[in-house]
Short mmCIF file of C-alpha atoms in Angstrom, two decimals:
data_model
loop_
_atom_site.label_atom_id
_atom_site.label_comp_id
_atom_site.label_asym_id
_atom_site.label_seq_id
_atom_site.Cartn_x
_atom_site.Cartn_y
_atom_site.Cartn_z
CA UNK A 1 64.97 -36.50 -104.38
CA UNK A 2 62.34 -36.45 -106.84
CA UNK A 3 60.06 -33.76 -107.44
CA UNK A 4 56.18 -34.80 -107.20
CA UNK A 5 55.20 -33.96 -110.55
CA UNK A 6 58.05 -36.00 -112.03
CA UNK A 7 57.24 -38.90 -109.85
CA UNK A 8 53.58 -38.94 -110.49
CA UNK A 9 54.43 -38.70 -114.27
CA UNK A 10 56.78 -41.67 -114.03
CA UNK A 11 53.98 -43.47 -112.29
CA UNK A 12 51.72 -42.69 -114.80
CA UNK A 13 53.64 -44.23 -117.50
CA UNK A 14 54.17 -47.25 -115.12
CA UNK A 15 50.31 -47.36 -115.09
CA UNK A 16 49.74 -47.15 -119.13
CA UNK A 17 52.55 -50.30 -119.39
CA UNK A 18 50.51 -52.23 -116.66
CA UNK A 19 47.12 -51.56 -118.68
CA UNK A 20 48.69 -52.27 -122.04
CA UNK A 21 50.13 -55.67 -121.08
CA UNK A 22 46.85 -56.52 -119.58
CA UNK A 23 44.78 -55.56 -122.79
CA UNK A 24 47.44 -56.20 -125.30
CA UNK A 25 49.13 -59.27 -124.24
CA UNK A 26 47.51 -61.44 -121.78
CA UNK A 27 43.85 -61.07 -123.15
CA UNK A 28 44.75 -61.40 -126.56
CA UNK A 29 46.94 -64.29 -125.98
CA UNK A 30 44.25 -66.26 -123.76
CA UNK A 31 41.52 -65.56 -126.34
CA UNK A 32 44.21 -66.78 -129.18
CA UNK A 33 44.71 -70.22 -127.42
CA UNK A 34 41.58 -71.55 -129.15
CA UNK A 35 43.01 -71.31 -132.54
CA UNK A 36 46.28 -73.25 -131.19
CA UNK A 37 45.30 -76.54 -132.88
CA UNK A 38 48.97 -77.88 -132.53
CA UNK A 39 48.87 -77.53 -128.84
CA UNK A 40 47.24 -80.31 -126.54
CA UNK A 41 44.19 -79.17 -124.31
CA UNK A 42 46.25 -79.70 -121.17
CA UNK A 43 49.07 -77.48 -122.28
CA UNK A 44 46.24 -74.88 -123.45
CA UNK A 45 45.02 -74.81 -119.81
CA UNK A 46 48.40 -74.54 -118.16
CA UNK A 47 49.40 -71.78 -120.60
CA UNK A 48 45.85 -70.09 -119.67
CA UNK A 49 46.43 -70.67 -115.92
CA UNK A 50 49.76 -69.13 -116.07
CA UNK A 51 48.66 -66.07 -118.23
CA UNK A 52 45.51 -65.64 -116.13
CA UNK A 53 48.09 -65.28 -113.09
CA UNK A 54 50.03 -62.66 -114.80
CA UNK A 55 46.90 -60.69 -115.92
CA UNK A 56 45.49 -60.84 -112.12
CA UNK A 57 49.14 -60.00 -111.03
CA UNK A 58 48.90 -56.91 -113.51
CA UNK A 59 45.61 -55.82 -112.31
CA UNK A 60 46.90 -55.83 -108.70
CA UNK A 61 50.03 -53.93 -109.72
CA UNK A 62 47.75 -51.32 -111.53
CA UNK A 63 45.77 -50.70 -108.55
CA UNK A 64 48.90 -50.42 -106.32
CA UNK A 65 50.41 -47.94 -108.74
CA UNK A 66 46.75 -46.31 -108.76
CA UNK A 67 46.90 -45.82 -104.77
CA UNK A 68 50.30 -44.84 -104.75
CA UNK A 69 49.58 -42.07 -107.18
CA UNK A 70 46.75 -40.78 -105.08
CA UNK A 71 48.67 -40.78 -102.06
CA UNK A 72 51.48 -38.55 -103.59
CA UNK A 73 48.67 -36.35 -104.97
CA UNK A 74 47.34 -36.03 -101.50
CA UNK A 75 50.65 -35.39 -99.81
CA UNK A 76 51.78 -32.07 -98.97
CA UNK A 77 55.49 -32.93 -99.69
CA UNK A 78 56.76 -31.47 -103.06
CA UNK A 79 59.92 -33.58 -103.09
CA UNK A 80 60.03 -37.83 -102.29
#
């Protein structure tokens, strides 16, 4: 069993990782594609589509983790 505070701390770290991935990797890489002169336009579009999908998934994960944290905080349980 995991104590409530520890579980919330772990989920907050997961939330930070999701947010960092979104801000640091996906957005940066999508914005950088315009400088990739060696890459064809259709390949850039394919990469952009894949990264956009990953970014959207990350945003969904972030919402899920936030909801989970809220549910745990509101719960009367002390261990999970």
